mmCIF file of C-alpha atoms and ligand atoms in Angstrom:
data_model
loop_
_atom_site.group_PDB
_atom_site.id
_atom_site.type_symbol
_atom_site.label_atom_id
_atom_site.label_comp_id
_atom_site.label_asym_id
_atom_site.label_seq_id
_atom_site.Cartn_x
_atom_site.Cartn_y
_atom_site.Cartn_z
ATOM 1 C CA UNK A 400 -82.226 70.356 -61.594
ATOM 2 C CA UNK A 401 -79.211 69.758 -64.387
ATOM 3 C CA UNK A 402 -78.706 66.412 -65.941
ATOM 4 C CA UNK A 403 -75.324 66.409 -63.720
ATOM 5 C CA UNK A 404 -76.380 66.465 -60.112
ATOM 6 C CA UNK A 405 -75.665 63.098 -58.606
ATOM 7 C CA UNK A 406 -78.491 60.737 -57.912
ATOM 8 C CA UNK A 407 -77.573 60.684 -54.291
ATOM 9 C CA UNK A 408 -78.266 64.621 -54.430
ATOM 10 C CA UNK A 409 -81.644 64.409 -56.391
ATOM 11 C CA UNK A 410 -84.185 64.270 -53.794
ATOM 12 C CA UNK A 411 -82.357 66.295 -51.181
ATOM 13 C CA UNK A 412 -84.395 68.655 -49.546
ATOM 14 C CA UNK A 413 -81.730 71.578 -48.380
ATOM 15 C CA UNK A 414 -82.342 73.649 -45.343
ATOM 16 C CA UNK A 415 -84.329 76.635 -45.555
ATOM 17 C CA UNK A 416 -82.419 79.868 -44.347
ATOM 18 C CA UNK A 417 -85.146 82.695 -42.344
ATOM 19 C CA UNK A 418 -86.206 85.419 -44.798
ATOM 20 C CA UNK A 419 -83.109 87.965 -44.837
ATOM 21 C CA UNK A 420 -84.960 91.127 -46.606
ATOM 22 C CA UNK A 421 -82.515 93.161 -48.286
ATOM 23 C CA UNK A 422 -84.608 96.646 -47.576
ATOM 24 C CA UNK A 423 -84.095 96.995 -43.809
ATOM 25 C CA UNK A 424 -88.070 98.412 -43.467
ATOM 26 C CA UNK A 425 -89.066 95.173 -40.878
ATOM 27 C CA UNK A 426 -88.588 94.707 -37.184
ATOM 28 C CA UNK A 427 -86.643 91.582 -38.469
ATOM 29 C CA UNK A 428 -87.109 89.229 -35.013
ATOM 30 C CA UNK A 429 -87.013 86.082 -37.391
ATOM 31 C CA UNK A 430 -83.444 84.864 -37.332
ATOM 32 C CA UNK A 431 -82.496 84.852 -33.616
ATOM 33 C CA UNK A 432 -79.684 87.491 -34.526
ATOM 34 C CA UNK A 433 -78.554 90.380 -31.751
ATOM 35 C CA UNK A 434 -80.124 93.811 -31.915
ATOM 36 C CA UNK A 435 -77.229 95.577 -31.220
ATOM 37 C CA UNK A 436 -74.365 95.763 -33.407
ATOM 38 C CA UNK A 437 -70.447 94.400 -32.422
ATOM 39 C CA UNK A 438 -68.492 96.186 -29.921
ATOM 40 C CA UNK A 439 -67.007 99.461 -30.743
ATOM 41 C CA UNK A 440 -63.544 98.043 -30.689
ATOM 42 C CA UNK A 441 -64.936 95.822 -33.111
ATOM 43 C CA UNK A 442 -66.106 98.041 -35.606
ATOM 44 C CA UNK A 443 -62.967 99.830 -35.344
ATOM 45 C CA UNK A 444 -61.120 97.145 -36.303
ATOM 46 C CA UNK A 445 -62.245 97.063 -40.020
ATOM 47 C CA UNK A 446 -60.105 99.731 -41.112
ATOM 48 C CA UNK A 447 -58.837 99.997 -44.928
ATOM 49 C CA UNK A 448 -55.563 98.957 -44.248
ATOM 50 C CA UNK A 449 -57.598 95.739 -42.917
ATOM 51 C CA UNK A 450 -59.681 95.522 -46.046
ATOM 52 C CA UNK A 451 -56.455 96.483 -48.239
ATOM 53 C CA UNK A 452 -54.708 92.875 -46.677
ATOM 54 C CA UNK A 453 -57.697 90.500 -48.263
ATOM 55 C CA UNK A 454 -55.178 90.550 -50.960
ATOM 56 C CA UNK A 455 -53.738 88.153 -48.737
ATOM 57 C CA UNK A 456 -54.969 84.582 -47.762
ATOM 58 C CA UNK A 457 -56.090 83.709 -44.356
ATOM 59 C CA UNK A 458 -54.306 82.275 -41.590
ATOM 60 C CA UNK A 459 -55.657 78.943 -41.988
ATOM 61 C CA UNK A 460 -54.123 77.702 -38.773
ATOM 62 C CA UNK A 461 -56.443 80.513 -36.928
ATOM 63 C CA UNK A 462 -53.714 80.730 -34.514
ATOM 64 C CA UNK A 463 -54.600 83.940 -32.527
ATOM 65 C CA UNK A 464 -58.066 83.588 -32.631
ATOM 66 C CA UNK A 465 -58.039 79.926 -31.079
ATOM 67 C CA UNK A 466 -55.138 81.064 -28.448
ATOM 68 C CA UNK A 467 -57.528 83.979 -27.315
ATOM 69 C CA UNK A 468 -60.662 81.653 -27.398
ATOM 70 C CA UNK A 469 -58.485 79.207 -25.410
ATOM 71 C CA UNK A 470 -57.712 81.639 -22.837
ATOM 72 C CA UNK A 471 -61.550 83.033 -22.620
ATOM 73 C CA UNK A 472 -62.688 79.531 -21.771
ATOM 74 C CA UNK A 473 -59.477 78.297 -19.828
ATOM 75 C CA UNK A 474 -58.686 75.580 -22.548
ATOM 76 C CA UNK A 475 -55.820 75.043 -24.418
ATOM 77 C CA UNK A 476 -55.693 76.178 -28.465
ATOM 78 C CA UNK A 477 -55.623 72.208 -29.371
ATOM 79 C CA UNK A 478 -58.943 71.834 -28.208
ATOM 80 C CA UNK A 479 -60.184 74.283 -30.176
ATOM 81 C CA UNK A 480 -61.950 74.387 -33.661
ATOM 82 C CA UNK A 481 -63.435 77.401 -35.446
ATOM 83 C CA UNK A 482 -65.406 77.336 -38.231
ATOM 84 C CA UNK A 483 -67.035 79.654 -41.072
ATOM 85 C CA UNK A 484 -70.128 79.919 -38.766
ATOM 86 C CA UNK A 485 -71.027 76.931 -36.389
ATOM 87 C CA UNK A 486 -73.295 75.313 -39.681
ATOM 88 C CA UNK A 487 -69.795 74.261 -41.001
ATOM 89 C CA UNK A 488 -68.173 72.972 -38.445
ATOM 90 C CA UNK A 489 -71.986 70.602 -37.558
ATOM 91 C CA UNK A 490 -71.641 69.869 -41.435
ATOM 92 C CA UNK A 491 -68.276 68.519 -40.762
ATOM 93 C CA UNK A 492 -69.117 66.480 -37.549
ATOM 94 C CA UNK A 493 -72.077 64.731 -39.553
ATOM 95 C CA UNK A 494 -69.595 64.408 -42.224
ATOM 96 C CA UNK A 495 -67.075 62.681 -40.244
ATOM 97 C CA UNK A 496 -68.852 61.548 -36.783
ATOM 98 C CA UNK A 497 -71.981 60.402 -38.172
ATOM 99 C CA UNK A 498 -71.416 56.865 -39.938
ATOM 100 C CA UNK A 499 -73.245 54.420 -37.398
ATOM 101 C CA UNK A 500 -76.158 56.524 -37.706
ATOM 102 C CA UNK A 501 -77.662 59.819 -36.018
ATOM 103 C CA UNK A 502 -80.140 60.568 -33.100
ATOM 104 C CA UNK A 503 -81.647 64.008 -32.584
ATOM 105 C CA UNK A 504 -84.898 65.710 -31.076
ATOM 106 C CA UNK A 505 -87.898 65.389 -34.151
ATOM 107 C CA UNK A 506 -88.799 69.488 -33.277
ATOM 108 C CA UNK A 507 -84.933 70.770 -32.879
ATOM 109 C CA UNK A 508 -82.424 72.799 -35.347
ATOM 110 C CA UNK A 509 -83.846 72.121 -38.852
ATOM 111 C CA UNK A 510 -79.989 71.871 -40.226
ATOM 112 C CA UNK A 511 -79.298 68.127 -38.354
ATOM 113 C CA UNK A 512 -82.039 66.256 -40.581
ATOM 114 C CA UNK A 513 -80.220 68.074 -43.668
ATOM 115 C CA UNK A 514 -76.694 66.765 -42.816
ATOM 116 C CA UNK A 515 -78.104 63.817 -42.006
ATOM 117 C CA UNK A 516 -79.734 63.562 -45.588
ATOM 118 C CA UNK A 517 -76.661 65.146 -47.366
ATOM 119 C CA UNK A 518 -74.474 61.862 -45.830
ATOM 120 C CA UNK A 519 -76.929 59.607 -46.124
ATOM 121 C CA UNK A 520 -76.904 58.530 -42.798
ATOM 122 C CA UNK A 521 -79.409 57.021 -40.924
ATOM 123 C CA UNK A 522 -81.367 59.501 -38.481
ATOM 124 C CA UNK A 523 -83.167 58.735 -35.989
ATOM 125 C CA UNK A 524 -85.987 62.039 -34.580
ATOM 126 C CA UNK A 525 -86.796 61.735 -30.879
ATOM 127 C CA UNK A 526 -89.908 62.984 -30.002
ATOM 128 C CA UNK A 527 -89.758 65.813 -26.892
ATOM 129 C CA UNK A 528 -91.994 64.951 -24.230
ATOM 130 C CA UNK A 529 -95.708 66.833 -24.494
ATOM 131 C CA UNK A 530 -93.917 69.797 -22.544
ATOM 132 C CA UNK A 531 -91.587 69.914 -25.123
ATOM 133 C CA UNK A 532 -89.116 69.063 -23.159
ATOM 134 C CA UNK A 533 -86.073 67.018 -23.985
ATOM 135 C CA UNK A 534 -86.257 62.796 -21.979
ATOM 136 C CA UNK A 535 -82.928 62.773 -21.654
ATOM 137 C CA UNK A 536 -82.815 58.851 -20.924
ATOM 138 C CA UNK A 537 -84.369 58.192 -24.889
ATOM 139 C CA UNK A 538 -80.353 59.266 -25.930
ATOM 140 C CA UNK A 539 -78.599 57.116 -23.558
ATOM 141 C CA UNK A 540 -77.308 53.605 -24.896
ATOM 142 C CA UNK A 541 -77.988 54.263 -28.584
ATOM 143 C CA UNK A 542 -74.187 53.609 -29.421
ATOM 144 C CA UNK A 543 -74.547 56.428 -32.482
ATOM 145 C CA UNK A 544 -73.741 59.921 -32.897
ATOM 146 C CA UNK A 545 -75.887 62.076 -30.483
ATOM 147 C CA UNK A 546 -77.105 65.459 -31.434
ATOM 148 C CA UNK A 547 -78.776 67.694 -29.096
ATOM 149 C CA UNK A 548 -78.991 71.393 -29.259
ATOM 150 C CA UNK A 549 -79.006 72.748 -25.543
ATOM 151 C CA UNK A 550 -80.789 75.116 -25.170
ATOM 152 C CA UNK A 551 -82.709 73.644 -27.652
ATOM 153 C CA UNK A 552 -84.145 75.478 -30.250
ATOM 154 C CA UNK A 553 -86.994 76.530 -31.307
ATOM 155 C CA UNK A 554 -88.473 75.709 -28.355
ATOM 156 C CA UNK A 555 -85.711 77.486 -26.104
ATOM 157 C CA UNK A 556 -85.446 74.553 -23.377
ATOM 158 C CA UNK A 557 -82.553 73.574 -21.626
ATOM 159 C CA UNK A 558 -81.720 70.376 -19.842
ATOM 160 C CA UNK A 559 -79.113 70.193 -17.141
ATOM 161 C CA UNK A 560 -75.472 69.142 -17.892
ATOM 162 C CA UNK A 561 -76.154 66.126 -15.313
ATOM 163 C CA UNK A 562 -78.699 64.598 -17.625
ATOM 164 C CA UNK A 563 -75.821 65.161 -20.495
ATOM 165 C CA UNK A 564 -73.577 63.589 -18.513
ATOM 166 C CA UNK A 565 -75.868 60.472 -18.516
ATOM 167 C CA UNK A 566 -76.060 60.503 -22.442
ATOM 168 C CA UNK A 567 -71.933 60.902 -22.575
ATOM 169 C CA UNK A 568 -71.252 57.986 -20.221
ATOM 170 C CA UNK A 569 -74.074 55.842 -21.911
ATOM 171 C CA UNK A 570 -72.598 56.166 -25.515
ATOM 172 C CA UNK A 571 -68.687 55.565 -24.915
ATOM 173 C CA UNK A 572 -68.262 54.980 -28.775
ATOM 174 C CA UNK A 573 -69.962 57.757 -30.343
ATOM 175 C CA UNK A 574 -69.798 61.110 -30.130
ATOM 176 C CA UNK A 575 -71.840 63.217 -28.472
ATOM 177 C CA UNK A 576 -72.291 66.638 -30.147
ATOM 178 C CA UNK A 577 -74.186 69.434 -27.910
ATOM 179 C CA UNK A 578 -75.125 72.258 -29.923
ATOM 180 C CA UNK A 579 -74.899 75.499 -27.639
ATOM 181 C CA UNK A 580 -75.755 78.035 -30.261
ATOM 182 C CA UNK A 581 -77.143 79.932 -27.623
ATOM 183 C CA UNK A 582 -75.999 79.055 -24.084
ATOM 184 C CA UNK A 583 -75.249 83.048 -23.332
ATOM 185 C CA UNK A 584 -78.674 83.451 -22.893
ATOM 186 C CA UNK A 585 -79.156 81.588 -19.765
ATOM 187 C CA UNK A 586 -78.322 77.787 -20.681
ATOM 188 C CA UNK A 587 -76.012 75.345 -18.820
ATOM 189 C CA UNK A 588 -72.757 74.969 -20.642
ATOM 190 C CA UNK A 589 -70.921 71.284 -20.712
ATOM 191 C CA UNK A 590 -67.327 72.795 -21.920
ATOM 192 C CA UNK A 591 -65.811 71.814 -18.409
ATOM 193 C CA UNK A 592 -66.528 67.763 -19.582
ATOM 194 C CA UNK A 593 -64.414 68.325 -22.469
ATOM 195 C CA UNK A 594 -61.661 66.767 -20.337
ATOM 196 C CA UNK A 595 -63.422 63.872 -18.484
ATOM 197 C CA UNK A 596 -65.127 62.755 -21.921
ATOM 198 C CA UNK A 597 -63.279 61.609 -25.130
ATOM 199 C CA UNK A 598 -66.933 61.662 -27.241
ATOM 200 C CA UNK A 599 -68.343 64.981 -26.245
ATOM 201 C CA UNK A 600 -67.749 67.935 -29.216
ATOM 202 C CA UNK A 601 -69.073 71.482 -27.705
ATOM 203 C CA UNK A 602 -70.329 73.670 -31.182
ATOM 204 C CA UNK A 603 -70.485 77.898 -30.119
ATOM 205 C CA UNK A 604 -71.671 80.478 -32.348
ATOM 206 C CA UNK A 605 -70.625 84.345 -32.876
ATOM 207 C CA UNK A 606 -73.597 84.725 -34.464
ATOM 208 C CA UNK A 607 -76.373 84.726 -31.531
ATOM 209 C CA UNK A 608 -74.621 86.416 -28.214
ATOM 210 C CA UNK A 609 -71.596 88.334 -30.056
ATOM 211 C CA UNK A 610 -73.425 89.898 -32.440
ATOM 212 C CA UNK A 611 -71.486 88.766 -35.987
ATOM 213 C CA UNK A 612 -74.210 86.597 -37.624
ATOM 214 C CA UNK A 613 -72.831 88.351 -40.952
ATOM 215 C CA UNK A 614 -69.528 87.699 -39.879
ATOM 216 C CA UNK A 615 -69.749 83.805 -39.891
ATOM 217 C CA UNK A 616 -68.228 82.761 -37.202
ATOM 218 C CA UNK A 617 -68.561 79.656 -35.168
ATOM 219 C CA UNK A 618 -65.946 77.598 -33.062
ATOM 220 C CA UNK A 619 -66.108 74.116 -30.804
ATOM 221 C CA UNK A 620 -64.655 72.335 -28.171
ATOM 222 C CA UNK A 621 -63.534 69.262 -27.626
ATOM 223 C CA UNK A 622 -60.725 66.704 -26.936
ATOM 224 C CA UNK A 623 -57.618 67.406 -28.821
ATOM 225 C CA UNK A 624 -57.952 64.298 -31.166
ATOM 226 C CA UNK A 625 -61.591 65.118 -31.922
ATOM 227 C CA UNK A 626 -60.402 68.803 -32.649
ATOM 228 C CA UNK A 627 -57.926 67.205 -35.240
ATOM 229 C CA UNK A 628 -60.368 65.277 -37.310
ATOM 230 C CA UNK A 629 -62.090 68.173 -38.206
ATOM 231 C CA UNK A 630 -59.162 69.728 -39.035
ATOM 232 C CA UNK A 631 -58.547 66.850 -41.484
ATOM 233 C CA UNK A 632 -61.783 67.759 -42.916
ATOM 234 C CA UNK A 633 -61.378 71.349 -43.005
ATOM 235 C CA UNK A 634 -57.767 70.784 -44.869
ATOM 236 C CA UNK A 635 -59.831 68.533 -47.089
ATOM 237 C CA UNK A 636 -62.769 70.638 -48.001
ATOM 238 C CA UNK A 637 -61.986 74.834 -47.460
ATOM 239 C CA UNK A 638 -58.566 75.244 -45.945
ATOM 240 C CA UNK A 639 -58.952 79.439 -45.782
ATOM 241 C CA UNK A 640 -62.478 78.694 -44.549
ATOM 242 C CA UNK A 641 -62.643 82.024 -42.155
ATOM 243 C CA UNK A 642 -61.741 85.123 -44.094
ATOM 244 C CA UNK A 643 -59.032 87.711 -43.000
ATOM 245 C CA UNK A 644 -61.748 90.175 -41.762
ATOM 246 C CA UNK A 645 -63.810 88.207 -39.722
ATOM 247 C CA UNK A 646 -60.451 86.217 -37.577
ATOM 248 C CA UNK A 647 -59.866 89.598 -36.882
ATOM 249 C CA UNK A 648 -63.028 90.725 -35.656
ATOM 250 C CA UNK A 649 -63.598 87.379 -34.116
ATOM 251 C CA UNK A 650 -60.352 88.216 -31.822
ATOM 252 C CA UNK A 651 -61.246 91.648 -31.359
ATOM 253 C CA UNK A 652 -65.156 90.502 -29.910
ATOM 254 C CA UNK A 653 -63.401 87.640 -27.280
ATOM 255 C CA UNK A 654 -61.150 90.262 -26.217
ATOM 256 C CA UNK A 655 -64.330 92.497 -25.476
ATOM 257 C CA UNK A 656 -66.093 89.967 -23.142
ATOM 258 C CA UNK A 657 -67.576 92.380 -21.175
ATOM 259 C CA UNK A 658 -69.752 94.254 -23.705
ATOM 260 C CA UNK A 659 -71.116 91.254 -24.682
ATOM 261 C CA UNK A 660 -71.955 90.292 -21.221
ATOM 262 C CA UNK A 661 -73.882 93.148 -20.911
ATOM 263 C CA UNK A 662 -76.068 92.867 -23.955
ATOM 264 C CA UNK A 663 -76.776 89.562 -22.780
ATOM 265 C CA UNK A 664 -78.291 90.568 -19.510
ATOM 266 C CA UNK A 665 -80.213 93.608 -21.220
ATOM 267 C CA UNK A 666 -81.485 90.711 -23.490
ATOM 268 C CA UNK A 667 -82.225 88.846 -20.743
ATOM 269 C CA UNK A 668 -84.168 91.444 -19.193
ATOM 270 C CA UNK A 669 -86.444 92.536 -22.322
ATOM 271 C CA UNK A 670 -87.043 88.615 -22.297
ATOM 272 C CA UNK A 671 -88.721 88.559 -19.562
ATOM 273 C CA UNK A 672 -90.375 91.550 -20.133
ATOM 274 C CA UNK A 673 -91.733 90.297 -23.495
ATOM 275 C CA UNK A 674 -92.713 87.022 -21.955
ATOM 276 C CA UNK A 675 -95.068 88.736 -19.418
ATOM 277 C CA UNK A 676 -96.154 90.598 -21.743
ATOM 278 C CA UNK A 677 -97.861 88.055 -24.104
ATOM 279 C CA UNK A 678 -98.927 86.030 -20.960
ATOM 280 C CA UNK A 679 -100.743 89.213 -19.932
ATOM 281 C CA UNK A 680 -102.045 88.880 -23.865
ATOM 282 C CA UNK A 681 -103.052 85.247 -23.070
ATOM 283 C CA UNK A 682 -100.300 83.492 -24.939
ATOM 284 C CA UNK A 683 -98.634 80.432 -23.371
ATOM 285 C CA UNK A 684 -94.833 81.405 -23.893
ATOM 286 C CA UNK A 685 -92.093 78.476 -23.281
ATOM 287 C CA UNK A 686 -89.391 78.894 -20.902
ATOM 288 C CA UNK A 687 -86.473 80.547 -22.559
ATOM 289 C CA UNK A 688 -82.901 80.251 -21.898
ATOM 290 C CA UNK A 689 -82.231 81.530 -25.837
ATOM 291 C CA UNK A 690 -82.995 85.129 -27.389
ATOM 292 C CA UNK A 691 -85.806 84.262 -28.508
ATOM 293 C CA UNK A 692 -89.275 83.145 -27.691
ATOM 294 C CA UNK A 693 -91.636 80.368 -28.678
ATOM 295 C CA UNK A 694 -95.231 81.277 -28.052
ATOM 296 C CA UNK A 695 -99.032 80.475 -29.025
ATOM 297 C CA UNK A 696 -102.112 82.083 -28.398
ATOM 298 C CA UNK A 697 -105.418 80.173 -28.818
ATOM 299 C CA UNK A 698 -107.137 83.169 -30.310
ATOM 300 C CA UNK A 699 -105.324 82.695 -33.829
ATOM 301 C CA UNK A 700 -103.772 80.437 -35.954
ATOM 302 C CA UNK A 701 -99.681 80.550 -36.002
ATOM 303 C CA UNK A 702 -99.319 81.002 -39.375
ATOM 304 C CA UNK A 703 -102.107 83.600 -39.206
ATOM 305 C CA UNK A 704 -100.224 85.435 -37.031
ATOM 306 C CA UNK A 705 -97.018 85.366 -38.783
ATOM 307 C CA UNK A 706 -98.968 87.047 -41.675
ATOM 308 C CA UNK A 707 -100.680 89.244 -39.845
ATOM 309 C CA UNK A 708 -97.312 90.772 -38.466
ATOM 310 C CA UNK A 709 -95.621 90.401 -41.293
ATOM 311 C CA UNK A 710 -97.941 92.984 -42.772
ATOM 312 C CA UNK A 711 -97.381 95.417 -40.069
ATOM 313 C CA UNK A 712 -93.628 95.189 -40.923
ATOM 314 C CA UNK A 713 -92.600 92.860 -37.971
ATOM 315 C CA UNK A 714 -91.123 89.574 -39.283
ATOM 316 C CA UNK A 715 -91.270 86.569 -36.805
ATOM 317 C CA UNK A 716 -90.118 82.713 -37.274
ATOM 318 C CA UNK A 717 -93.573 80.244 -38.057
ATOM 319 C CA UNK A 718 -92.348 76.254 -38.790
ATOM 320 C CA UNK A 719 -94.818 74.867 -41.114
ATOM 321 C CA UNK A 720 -94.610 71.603 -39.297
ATOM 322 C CA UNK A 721 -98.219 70.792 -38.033
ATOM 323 C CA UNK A 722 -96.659 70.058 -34.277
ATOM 324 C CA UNK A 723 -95.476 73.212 -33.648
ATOM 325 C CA UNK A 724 -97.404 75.433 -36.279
ATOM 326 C CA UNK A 725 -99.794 76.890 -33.536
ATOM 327 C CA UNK A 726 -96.414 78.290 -32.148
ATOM 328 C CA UNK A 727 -94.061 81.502 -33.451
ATOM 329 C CA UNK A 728 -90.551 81.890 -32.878
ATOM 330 C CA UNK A 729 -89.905 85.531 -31.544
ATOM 331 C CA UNK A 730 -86.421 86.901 -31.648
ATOM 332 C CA UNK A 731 -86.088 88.952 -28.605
ATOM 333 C CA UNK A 732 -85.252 92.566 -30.048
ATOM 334 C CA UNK A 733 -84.237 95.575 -28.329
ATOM 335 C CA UNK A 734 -86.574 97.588 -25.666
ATOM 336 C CA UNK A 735 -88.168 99.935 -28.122
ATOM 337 C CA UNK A 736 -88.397 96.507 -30.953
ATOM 338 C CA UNK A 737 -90.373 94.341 -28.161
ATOM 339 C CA UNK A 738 -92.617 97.234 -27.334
ATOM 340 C CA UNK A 739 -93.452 97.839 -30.538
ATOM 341 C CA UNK A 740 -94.310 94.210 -31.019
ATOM 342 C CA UNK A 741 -96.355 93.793 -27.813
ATOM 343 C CA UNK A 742 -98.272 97.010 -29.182
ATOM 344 C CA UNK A 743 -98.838 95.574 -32.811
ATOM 345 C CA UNK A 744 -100.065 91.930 -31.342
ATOM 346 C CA UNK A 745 -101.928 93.811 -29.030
ATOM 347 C CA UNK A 746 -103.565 95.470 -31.861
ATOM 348 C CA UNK A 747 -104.145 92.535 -34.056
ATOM 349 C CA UNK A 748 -106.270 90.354 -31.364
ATOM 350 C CA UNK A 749 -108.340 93.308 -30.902
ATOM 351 C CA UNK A 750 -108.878 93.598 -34.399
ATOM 352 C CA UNK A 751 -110.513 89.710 -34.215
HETATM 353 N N1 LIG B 1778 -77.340 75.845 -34.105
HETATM 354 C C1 LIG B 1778 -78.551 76.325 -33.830
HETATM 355 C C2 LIG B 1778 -79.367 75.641 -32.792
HETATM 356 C C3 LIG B 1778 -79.033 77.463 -34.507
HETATM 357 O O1 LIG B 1778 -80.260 77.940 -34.249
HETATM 358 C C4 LIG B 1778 -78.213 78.088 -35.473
HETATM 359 C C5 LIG B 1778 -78.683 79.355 -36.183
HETATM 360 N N2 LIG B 1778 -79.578 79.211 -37.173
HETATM 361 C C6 LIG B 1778 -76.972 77.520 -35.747
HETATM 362 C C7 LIG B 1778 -76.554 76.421 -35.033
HETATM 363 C C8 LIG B 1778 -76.063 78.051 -36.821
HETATM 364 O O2 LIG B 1778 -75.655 79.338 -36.612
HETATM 365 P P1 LIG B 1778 -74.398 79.958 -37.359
HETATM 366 O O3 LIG B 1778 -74.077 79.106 -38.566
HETATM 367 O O4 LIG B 1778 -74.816 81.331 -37.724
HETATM 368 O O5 LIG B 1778 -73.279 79.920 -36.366
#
């Protein structure tokens, strides 16, 4: 630490990113990204002309992107927000949103306690109920911001958009952010309440179900007036916050819906595979509505187990935190990925 940093910043403790290795040699099923890479029409898009025009600035309006997002999801472009992946555009609705205080699940995203920290606001951590489920009724009536990543993660749980509903109509003067990072995978989305509730703020990613996690590219919903605060913050912070390259291919992947469709369902599919799987191993697996699992066997130590297949070149999520470190967060890979893993867990409780 410098002499300079503020004292507000001193004792920050900043979010910890998954391990990106640079050297490609791991089944890397850590960081919840896709297996399979953009659509073709994507990766045709990034041509050298395209790469030649980053002597340009960025539209910082976003104009086509939000007008084809708008159509996808039969909104208009005013209620539309996109962001330079969904972290910025949750770091802006802490930043602006979060002033009477915040309430989030204790064992959710590891980001909202950081945002929380980084505006000093006061947070409040819900615990889940012992099935790790989300008690929908502990976030109605707490008249501050609400934070709730559905599914969540890294459990992988959804809760119904009824019992979201309840939390909306029970906090009229805060807003109500629902984090749906990965709501492709089987969750229940809320975007059609964007009309009927004035506090609700909808936060999508590009990174999970539309395969651009090195793209960074997120994008919201929400009523037009919420949609223009963060613009005030985005004009006050990072103005060209999305570069050329990635509005393009962010226009190019909504206009290939149906590709990405598809990989969800195959994901879906080697899910549920994978799942059976490790019950067949013995593990108790969560229900998933993400890409990714969250599963414990009793026959080793989480952390163990992270090492163990970390040394057989498979890289999995492990959260130190003693409530869930019995658990591993499993990215669900492709066919060939998951097999592979099955065989190499396989291997190591035989090993025991
Ligand atoms: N929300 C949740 C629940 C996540 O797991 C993640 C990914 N780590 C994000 C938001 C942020 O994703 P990105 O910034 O890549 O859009």
């Amino acid at each position: 630490m410098s002499r300079f940093l503020a004292p507000q910043f001193q004792k920050l403790e900043a979010y910890t990113p998954g391990e990106q290795p640079q050297d490609m040699q791991y089944i890397k099923l850590n960081t919840n990204e896709s297996p399979y890479p953009p659509a073709p029409s994507v990766v045709a898009a990034m041509t050298a002309g395209e790469v030649e025009l980053l002597r340009l600035y960025s539209d910082p309006t976003a104009k086509n992107l939000k007008e084809k997002l708008a159509g996808l999801y039969g909104v208009t472009p005013e209620n539309v927000f996109v962001s330079n992946g969904s972290d910025e555009v949750l770091n802006f609705a802490f930043m602006a949103f979060g002033s009477k205080g915040v309430v989030f699940p204790e064992i959710s995203y590891g980001f909202y306690a950081v945002y929380a920290d980084l505006y000093a606001l006061e947070a409040e951590k819900i615990p889940l109920k012992p099935d790790f489920s989300i008690a929908y009724r502990d976030y109605c009536g707490k008249n501050k911001m609400v934070v709730i990543a559905n599914p969540n993660a890294p459990t992988g749980m959804r809760i119904p958009v009824s019992e979201i509903e309840e939390i909306l109509k029970t906090n009229p003067d805060s807003l109500v952010l629902i984090d749906e990072a990965y709501v492709d995978f089987g969750g229940e989305s809320c975007l059609p309440l964007i009309g009927k509730y004035d506090n609700l703020l909808v936060t999508r990613t590009f990174s999970k179900s539309r395969c651009l996690a090195g793209g960074r590219l997120g994008y919201a919903f929400a009523s037009s007036a919420i949609i223009a605060d963060l613009e005030k913050i985005k004009y006050s912070t990072n103005p060209y916050n999305i570069n050329r390259m990635t509005l393009l291919l962010g226009e190019k992947t909504v206009e290939a819906e149906e590709y990405y469709q598809e990989k969800c369902a195959e994901i879906i599919q080697t899910r549920a595979w994978t799942a059976r799987q490790l019950e067949e191993l013995g593990f108790t697996v969560l229900p998933s509505q993400t890409n990714f699992l969250f599963a414990k066997t009793d026959k080793m130590d989480g952390g163990e187990l992270y090492n163990a297949l970390k040394q057989q070149g498979i890289l999995v999520r492990h959260f130190s935190d003693p409530k869930i470190a019995q658990y591993n967060r499993i990215t669900i890979g492709t066919p060939e990925q998951m097999a592979r893993f099955v065989e190499i867990v396989h291997q190591i409780l035989a090993a025991m």
